[in-house]
Coordinates of C-alpha atoms in Angstrom, one line a residue:
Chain U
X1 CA 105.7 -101.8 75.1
X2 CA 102.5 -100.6 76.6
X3 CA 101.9 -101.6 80.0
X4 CA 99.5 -103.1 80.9
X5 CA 97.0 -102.5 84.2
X6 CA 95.7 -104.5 86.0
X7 CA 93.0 -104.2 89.0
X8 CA 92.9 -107.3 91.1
X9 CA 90.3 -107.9 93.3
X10 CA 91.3 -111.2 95.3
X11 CA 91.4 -112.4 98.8
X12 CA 94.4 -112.8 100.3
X13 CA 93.5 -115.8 101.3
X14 CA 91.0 -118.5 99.5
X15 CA 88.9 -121.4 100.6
X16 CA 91.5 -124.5 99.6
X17 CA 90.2 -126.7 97.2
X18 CA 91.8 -129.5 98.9
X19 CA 89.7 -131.6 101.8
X20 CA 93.8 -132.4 103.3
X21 CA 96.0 -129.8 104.1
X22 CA 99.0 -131.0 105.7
X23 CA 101.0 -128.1 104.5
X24 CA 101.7 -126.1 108.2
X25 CA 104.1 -123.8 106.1
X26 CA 103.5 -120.3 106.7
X27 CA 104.0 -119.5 102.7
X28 CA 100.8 -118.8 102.9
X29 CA 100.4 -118.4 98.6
X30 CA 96.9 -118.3 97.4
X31 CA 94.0 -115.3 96.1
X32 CA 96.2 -112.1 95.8
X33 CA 99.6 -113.5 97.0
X34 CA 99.6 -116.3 94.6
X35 CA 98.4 -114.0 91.8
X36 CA 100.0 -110.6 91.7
X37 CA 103.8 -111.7 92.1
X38 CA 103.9 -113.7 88.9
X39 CA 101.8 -111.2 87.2
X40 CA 104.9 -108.7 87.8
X41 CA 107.2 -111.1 86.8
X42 CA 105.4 -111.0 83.8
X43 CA 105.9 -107.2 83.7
X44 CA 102.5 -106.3 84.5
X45 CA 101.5 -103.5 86.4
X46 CA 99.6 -104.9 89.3
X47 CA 96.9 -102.8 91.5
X48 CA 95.2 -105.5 93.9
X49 CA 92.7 -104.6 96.2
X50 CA 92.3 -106.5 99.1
X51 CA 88.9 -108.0 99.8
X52 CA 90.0 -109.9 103.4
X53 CA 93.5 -109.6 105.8
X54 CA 93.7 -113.5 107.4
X55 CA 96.4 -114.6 109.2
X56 CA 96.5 -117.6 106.6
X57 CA 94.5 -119.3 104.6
X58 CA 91.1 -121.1 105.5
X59 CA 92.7 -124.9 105.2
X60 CA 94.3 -124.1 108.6
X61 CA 92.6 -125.3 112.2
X62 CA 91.8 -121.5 112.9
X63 CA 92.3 -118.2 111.0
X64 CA 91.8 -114.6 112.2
X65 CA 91.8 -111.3 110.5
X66 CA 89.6 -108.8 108.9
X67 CA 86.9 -108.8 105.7
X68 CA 86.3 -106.0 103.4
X69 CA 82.6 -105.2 102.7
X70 CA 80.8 -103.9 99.6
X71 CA 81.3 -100.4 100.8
X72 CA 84.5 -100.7 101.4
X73 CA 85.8 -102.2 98.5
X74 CA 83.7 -98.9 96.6
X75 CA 85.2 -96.8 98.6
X76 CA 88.5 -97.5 97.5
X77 CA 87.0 -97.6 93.6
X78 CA 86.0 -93.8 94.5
X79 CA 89.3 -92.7 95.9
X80 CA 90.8 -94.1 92.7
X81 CA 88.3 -92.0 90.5
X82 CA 88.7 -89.0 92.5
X83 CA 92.6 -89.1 90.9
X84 CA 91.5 -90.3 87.6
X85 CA 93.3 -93.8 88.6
X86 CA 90.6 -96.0 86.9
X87 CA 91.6 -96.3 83.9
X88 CA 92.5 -99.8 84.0
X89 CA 93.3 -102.8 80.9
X90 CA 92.4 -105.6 82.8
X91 CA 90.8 -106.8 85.6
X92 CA 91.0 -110.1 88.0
X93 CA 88.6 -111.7 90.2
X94 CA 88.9 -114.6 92.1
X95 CA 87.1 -116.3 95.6
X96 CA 84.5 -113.8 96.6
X97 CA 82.2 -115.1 99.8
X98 CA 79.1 -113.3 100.0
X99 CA 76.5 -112.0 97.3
X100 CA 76.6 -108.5 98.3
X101 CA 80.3 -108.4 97.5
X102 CA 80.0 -109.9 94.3
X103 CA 76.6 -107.7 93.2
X104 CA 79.7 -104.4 94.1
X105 CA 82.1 -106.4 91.8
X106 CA 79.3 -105.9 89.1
X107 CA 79.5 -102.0 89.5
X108 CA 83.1 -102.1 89.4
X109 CA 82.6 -103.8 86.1
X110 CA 80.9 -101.8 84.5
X111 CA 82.6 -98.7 86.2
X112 CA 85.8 -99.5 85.1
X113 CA 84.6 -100.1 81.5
X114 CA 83.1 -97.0 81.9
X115 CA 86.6 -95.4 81.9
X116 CA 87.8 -98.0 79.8
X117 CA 85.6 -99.9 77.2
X118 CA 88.1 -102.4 76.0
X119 CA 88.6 -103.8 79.3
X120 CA 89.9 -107.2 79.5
X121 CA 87.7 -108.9 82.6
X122 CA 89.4 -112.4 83.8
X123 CA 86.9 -114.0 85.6
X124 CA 87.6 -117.3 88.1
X125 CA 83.8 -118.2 89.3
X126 CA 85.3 -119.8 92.4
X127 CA 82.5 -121.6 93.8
X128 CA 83.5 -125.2 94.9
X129 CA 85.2 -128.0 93.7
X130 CA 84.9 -132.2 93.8
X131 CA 81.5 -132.5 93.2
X132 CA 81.5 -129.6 96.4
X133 CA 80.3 -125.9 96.7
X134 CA 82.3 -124.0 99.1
X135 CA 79.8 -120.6 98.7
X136 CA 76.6 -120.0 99.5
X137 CA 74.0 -121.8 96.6
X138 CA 73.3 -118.0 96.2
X139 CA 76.3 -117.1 94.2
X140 CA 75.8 -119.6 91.6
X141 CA 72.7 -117.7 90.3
X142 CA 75.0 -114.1 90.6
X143 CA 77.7 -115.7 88.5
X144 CA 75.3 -117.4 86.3
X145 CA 73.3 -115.0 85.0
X146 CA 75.4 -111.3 85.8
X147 CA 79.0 -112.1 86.5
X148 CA 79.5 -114.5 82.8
X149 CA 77.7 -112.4 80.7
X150 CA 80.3 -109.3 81.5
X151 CA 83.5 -111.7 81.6
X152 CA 86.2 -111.8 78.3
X153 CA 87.9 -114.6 79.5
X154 CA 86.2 -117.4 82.3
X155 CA 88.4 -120.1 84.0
X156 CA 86.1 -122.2 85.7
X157 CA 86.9 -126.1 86.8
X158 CA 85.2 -128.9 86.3
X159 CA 82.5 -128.5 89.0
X160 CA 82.0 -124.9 88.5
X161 CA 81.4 -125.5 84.4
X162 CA 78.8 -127.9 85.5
X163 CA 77.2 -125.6 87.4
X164 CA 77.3 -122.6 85.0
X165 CA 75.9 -124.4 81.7
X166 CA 73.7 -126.8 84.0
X167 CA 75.4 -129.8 82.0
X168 CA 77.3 -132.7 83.4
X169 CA 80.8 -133.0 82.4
X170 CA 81.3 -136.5 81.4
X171 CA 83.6 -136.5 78.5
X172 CA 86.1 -134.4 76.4
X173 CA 82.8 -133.2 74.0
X174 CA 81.1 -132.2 77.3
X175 CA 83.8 -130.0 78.0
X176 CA 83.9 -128.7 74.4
X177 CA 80.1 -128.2 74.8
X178 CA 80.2 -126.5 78.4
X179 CA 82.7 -124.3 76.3
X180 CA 80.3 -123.2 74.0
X181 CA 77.8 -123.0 76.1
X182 CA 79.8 -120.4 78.2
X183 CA 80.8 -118.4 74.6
X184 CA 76.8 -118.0 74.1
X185 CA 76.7 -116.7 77.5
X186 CA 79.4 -114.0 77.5
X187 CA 83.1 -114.5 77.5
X188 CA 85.0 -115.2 73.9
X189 CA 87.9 -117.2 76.1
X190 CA 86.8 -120.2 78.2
X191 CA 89.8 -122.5 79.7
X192 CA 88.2 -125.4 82.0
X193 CA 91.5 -126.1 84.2
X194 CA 91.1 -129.3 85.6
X195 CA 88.9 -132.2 84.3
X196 CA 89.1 -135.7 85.2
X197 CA 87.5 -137.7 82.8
X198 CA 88.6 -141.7 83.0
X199 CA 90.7 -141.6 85.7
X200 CA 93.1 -138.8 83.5
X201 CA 93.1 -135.3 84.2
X202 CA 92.8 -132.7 81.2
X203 CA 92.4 -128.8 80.6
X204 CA 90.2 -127.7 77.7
X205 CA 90.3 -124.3 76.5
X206 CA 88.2 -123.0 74.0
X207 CA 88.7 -119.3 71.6
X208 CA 85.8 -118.1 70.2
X209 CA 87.0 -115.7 67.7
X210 CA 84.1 -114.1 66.6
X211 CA 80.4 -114.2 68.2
X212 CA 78.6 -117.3 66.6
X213 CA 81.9 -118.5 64.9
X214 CA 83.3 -122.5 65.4
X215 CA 85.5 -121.4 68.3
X216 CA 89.1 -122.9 68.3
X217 CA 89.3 -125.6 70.9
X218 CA 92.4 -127.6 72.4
X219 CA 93.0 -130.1 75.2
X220 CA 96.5 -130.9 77.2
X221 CA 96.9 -133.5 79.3
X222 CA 98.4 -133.0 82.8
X223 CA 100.3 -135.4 85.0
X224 CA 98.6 -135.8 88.4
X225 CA 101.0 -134.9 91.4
X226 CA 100.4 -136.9 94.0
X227 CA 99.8 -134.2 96.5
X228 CA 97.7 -131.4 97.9
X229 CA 98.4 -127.7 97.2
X230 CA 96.9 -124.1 97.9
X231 CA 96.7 -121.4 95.7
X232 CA 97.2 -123.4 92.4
X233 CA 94.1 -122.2 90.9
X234 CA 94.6 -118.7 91.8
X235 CA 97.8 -118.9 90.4
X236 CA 96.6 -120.7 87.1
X237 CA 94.0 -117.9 86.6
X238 CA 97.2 -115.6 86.8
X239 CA 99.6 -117.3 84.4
X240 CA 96.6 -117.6 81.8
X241 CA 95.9 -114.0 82.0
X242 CA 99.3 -113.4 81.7
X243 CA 100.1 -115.3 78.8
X244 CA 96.9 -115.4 77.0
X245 CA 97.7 -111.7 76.8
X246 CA 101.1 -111.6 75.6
X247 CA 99.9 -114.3 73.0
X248 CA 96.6 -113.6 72.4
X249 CA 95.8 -117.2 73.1
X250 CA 97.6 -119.2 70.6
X251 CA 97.8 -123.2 71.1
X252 CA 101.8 -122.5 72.2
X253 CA 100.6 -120.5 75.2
X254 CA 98.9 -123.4 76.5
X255 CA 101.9 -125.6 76.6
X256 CA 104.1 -122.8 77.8
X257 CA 102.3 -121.9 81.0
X258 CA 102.4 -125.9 82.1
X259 CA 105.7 -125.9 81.5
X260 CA 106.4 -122.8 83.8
X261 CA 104.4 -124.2 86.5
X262 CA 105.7 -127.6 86.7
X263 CA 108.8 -126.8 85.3
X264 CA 110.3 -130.7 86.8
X265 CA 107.5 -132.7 86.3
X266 CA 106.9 -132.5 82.3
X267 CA 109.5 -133.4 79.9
X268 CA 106.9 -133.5 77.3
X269 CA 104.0 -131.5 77.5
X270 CA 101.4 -131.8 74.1
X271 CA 99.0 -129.4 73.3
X272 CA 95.6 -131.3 71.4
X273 CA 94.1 -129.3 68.8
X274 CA 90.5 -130.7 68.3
Chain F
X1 CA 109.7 -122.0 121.0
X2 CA 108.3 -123.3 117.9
X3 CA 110.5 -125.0 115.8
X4 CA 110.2 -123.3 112.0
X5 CA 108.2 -124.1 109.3
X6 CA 109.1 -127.6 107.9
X7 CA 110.4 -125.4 104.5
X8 CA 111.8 -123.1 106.1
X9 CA 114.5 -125.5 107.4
X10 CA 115.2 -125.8 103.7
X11 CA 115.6 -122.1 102.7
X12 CA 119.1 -121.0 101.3
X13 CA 121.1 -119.2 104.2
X14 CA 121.4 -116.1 102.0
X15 CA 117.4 -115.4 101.9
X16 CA 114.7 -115.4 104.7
X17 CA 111.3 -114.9 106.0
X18 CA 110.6 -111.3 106.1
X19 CA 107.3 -110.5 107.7
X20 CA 106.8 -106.8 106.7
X21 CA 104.1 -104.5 108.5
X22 CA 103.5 -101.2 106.4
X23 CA 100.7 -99.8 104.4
X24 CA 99.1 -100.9 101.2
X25 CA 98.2 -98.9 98.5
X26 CA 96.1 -99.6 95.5
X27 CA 97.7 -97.8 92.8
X28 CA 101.2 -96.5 93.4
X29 CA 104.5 -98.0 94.7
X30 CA 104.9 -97.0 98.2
X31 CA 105.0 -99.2 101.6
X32 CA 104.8 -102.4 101.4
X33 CA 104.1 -102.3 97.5
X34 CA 107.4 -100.8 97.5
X35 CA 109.3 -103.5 99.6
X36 CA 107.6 -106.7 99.2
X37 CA 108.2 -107.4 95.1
X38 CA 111.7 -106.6 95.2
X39 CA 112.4 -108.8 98.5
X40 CA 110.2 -111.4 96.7
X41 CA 113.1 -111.2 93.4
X42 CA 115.8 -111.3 95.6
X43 CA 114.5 -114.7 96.7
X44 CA 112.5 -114.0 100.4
X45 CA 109.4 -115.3 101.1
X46 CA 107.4 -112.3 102.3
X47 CA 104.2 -112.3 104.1
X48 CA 103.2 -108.6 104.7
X49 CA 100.7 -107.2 106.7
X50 CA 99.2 -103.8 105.4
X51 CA 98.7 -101.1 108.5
X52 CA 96.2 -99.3 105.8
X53 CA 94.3 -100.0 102.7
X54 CA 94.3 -97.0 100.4
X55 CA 93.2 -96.0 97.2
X56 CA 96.6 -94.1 96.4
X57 CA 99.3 -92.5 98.7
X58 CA 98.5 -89.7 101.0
X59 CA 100.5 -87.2 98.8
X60 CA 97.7 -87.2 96.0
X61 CA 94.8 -84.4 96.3
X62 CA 92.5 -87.0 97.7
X63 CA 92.7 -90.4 99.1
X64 CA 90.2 -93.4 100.2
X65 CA 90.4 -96.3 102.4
X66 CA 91.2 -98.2 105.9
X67 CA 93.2 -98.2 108.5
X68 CA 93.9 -101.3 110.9
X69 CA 94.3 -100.5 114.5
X70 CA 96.8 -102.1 116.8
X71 CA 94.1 -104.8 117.9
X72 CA 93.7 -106.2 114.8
X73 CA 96.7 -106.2 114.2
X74 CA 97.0 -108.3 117.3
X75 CA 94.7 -110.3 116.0
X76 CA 96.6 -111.5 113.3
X77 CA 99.7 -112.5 114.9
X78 CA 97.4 -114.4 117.4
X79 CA 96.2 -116.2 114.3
X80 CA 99.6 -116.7 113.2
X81 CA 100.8 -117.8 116.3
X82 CA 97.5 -120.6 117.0
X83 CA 99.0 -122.3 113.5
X84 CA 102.7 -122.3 114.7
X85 CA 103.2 -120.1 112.2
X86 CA 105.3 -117.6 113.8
X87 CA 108.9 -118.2 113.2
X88 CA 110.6 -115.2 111.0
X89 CA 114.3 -114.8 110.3
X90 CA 113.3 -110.9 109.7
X91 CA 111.0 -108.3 110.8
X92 CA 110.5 -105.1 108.5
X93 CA 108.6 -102.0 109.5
X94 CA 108.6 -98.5 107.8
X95 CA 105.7 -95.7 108.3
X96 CA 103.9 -96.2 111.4
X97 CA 101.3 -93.2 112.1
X98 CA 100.2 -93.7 115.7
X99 CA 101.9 -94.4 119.2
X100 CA 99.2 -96.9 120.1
X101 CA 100.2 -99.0 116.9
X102 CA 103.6 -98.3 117.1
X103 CA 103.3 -99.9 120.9
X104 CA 101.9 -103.0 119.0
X105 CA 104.5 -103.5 116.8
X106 CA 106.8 -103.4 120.5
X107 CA 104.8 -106.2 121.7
X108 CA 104.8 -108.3 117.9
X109 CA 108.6 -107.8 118.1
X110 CA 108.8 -109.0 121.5
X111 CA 106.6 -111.9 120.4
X112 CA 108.8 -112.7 117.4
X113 CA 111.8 -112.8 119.6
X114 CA 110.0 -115.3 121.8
X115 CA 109.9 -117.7 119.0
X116 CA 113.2 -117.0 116.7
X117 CA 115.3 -115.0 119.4
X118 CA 117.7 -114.5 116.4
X119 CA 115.0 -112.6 114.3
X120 CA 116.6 -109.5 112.4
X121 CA 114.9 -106.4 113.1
X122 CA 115.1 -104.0 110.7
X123 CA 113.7 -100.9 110.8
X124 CA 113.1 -97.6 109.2
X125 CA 111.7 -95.2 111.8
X126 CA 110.0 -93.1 109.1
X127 CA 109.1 -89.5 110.9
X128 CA 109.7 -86.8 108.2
X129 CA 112.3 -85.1 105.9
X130 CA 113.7 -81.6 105.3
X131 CA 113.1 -80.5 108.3
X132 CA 109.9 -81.7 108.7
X133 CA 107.8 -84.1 111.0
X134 CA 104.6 -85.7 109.6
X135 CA 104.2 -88.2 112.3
X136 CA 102.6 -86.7 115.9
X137 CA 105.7 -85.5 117.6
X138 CA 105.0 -88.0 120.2
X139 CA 106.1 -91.2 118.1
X140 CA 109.7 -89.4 118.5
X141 CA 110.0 -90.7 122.2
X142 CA 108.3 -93.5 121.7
X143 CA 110.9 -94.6 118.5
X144 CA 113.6 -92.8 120.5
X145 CA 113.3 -95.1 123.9
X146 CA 111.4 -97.9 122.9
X147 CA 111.9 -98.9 119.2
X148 CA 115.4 -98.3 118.8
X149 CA 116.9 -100.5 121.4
X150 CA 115.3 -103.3 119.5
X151 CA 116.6 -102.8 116.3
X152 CA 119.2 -104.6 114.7
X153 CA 119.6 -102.3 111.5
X154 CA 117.9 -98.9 111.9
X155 CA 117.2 -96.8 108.3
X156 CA 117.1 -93.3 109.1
X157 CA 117.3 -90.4 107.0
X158 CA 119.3 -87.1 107.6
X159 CA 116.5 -85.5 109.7
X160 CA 115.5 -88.5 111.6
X161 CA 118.7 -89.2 112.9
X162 CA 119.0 -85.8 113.8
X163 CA 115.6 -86.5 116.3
X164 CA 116.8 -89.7 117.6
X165 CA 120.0 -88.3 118.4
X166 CA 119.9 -84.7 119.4
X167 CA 122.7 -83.9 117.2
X168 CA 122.3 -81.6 114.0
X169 CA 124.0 -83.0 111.1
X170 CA 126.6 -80.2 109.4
X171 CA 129.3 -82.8 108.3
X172 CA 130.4 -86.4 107.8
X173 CA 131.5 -86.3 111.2
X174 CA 128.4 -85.4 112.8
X175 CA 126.9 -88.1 110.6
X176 CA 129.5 -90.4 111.4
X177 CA 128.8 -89.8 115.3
X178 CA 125.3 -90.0 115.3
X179 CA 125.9 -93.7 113.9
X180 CA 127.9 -94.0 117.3
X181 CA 124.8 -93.0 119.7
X182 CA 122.7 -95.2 117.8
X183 CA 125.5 -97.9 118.1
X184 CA 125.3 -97.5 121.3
X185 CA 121.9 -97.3 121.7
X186 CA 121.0 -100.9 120.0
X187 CA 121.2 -101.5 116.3
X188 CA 124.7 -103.1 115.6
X189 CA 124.0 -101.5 111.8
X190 CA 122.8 -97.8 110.7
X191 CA 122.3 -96.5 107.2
X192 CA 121.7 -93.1 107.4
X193 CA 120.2 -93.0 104.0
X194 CA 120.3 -89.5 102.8
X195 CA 122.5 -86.3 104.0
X196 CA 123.2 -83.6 102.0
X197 CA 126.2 -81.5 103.2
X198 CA 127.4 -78.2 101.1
X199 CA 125.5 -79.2 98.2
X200 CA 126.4 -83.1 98.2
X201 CA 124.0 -85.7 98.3
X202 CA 125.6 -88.9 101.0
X203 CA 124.9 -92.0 102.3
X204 CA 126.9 -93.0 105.7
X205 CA 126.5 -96.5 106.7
X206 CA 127.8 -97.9 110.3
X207 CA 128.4 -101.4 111.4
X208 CA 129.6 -102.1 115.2
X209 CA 130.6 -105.9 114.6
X210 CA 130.9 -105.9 118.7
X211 CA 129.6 -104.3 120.9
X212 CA 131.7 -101.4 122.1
X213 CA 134.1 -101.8 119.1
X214 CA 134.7 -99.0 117.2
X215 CA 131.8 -99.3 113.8
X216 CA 133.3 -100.0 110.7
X217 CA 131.6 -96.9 108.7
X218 CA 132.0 -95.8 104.7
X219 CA 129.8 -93.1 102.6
X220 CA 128.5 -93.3 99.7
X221 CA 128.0 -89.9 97.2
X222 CA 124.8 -89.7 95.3
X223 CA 124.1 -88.4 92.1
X224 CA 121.0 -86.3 92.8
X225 CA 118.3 -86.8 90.3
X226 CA 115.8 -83.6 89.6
X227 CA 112.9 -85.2 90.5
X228 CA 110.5 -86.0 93.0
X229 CA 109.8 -89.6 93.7
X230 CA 107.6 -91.1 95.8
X231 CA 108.3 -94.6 97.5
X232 CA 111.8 -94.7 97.5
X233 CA 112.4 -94.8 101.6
X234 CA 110.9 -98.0 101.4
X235 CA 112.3 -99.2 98.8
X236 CA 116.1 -98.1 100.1
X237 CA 115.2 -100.3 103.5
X238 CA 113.9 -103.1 101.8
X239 CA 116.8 -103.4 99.2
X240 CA 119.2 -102.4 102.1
X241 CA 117.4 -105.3 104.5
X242 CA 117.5 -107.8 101.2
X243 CA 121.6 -107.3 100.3
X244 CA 122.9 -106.8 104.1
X245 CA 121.4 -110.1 104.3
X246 CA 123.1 -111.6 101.6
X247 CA 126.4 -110.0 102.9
X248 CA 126.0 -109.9 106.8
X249 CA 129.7 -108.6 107.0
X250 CA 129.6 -106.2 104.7
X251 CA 127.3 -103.5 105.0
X252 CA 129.2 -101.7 102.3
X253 CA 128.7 -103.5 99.9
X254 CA 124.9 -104.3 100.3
X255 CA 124.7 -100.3 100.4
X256 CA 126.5 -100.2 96.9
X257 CA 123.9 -103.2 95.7
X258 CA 120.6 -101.0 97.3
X259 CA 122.2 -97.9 96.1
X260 CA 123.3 -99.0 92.7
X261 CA 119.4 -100.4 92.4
X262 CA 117.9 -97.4 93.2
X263 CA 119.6 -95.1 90.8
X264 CA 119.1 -97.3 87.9
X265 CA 115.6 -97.8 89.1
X266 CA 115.2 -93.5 89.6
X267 CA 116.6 -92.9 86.0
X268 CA 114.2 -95.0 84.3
X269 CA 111.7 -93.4 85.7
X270 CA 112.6 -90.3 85.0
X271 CA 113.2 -91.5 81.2
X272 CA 109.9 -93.0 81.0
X273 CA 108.2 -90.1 82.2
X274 CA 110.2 -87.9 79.9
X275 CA 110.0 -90.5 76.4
X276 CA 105.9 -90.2 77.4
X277 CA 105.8 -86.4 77.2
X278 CA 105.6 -85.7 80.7
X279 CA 107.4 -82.7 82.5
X280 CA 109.1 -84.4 85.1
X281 CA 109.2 -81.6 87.8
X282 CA 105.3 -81.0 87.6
X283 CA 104.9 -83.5 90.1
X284 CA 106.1 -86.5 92.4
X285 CA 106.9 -89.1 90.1
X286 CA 105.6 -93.3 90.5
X287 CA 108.6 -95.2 90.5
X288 CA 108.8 -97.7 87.5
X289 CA 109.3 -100.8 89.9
X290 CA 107.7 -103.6 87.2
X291 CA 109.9 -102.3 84.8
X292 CA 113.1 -102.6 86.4
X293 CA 112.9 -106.0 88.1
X294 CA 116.7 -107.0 86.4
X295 CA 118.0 -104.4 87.8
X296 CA 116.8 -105.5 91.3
X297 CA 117.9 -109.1 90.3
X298 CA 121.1 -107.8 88.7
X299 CA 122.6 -104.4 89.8
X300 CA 125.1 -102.7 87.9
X301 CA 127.3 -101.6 90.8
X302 CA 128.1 -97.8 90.1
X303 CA 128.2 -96.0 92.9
X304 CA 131.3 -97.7 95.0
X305 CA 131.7 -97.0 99.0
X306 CA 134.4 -95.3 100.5
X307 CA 135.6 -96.8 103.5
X308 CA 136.6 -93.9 106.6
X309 CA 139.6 -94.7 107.9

């Protein structure tokens, strides 16, 4: 088996995308905690780089700790090149908080492919979520027009599709057309995780093939847990990256990953072809 | 005293809450890339905190990155602490390159204690190998008077428990004895990881159940590997801290577990190096940690302790 690389760029901590967090347990599981461990599972080589140290995530009453800066981060993108350790099959990005940090992200891109022209690049454009952004308006524009054009694969929810294509996300073709709106843009893979359309909430994912081609496009329909978490979209991102590369994206993958994640809620869990 | 996290009253006795302080490195397996996945298999919630972020290990030509100084790492526990979020069941520390952040960790431990004062301290007071220091010669006394009293299980290799005893090591006896002075020093468990007398390649492992009893103690004989691996200190401490756990009475048989681990771990290693065309001896070689995640989960137990008498 070849193994497989990957560079992870990721907080270890994230902005929650829950208003309530009642969770006072230390687990502490979101950006590069909730990512990199199921990746190994996986058997995935996993290099992540650190872009903040908190204490815990930013759902608390307080956090304190320390934030990487653009310089820092290339710093540690030079060391690795100084060793010839950037040859790399895949790479991750998550919650990034300022635009300087992001516009470094975009040289690591392209270093990295550099080294490495088939380079996967798994891209969650955390920006907000529930009809809220949680980064400065300035990032939008960054992931808009640089980040999407250079990602392979794109996870965004609900919110953050809206605010990539500029469309409002009203129904299942909305979501289809946000999809291919996104394909036009850059990345051949687009999975919107979370939708709530009519009081239901849905993933679409969406597999352009080949530039300009019909891309293949699916829907499954999640239970809603009545609760808050941390970390689940961090960890999504993760376990799609993982699987969509074991699979290459087939509809099976979709159902698989739900069924790993909420392994006691779904007895049944259907994958809809459109 | 806080109470502990509302899931952490929930937690299996046989697993814990490990928070680990050690370094980070990109790429590579050393640190707390070395200790954290495997604790994490054998079912412990770890939340580390990395003393550096580097682009490699220092034992590359080059290397790239930061450092955190004891202040900030103050400055997490103090935001630990504001969320009640300070209640571990284990500490875990490893390679610590100054005396002002080793006195930190003193005062985290200290703190930990204040909250759980049944925390497990285990600790692996990295200073050198084969005869030679690469910490300032100053951490000695500071691990020597300081750190060791607090320990519960203490890690050392052959040379280091040569420095925090005084005693050269020339036999199983000597190795034996030194587990006594550092009995009676503090930790109530020693693993002297690696001695090599006439040739041989040892483990000795000590465990005073009271204090003042005489240590129930056993060895272990190594098959040396010829390589060089990097990583596999911290490894040994956190698969030592993850079984002794799991078998609180019977450090001999959490050493066969970690031991057993290792080797399996060590040989694929070497065989992947060697099935991908690579001389083996040209370098240190990156332990294959992914790959053998079963055998972490699942060791074969090969190497068996013998029990001293």
């Amino acid at each position: 088996m070849v193994s497989e690389l990957w560079l992870i760029l990721g907080g270890s901590l994230m902005i929650t995308e829950q208003t309530d967090c009642t969770m006072k347990e230390a687990k502490g599981y979101v950006g590069n905690k909730s990512a990199v461990f199921p990746l190994q599972l996986l058997g995935y080589d996993v290099d992540p780089i650190n872009s903040v140290q908190f204490s815990n995530h930013t759902g608390y009453p307080t956090f304190k700790g320390q934030v990487l800066n653009g310089e820092q981060l290339w710093e540690l993108i030079e060391g690795l090149e100084a060793n010839d350790l950037l040859f790399y099959t895949h790479l991750l990005t998550g919650y990034i908080g300022s635009v300087s940090f992001l516009n470094t992200i975009l040289e690591v891109i392209n270093k990295l492919r550099s080294v490495n022209p088939n380079l996967t690049y798994v891209c969650d454009p955390v920006m907000g979520d529930e009809g809220k952004l949680y980064v400065p308006e300035e990032l939008v524009h960054v992931y808009r027009e640089k980040v999407v054009p250079l990602a392979s694969m794109l996870t965004p929810n609900q919110f953050e599709a809206e605010k990539l294509t500029g469309l409002r996300i009203n129904s299942e073709e909305d979501g289809r057309e946000a999809c291919a709106i996104l394909h036009a843009a850059g990345p051949s893979k687009v999975v919107i995780t979370s939708i709530t359309i009519g009081g239901l909430l849905l993933l679409i994912g969406s597999h352009q093939k080949e530039k300009g081609q019909k891309p293949e496009q699916f829907k499954i329909l999640i239970d809603k847990i009545p609760a808050y978490f941390t970390g689940t979209g961090d960890l999504m991102t993760a376990l799609l990256l993982g699987w969509s590369n074991v699979m290459s994206l087939s509809f099976p993958s979709g159902s698989k990953i739900f069924s790993i994640v909420f392994p006691h809620t779904f007895s049944d869990v259907v994958v809809n072809k459109f």
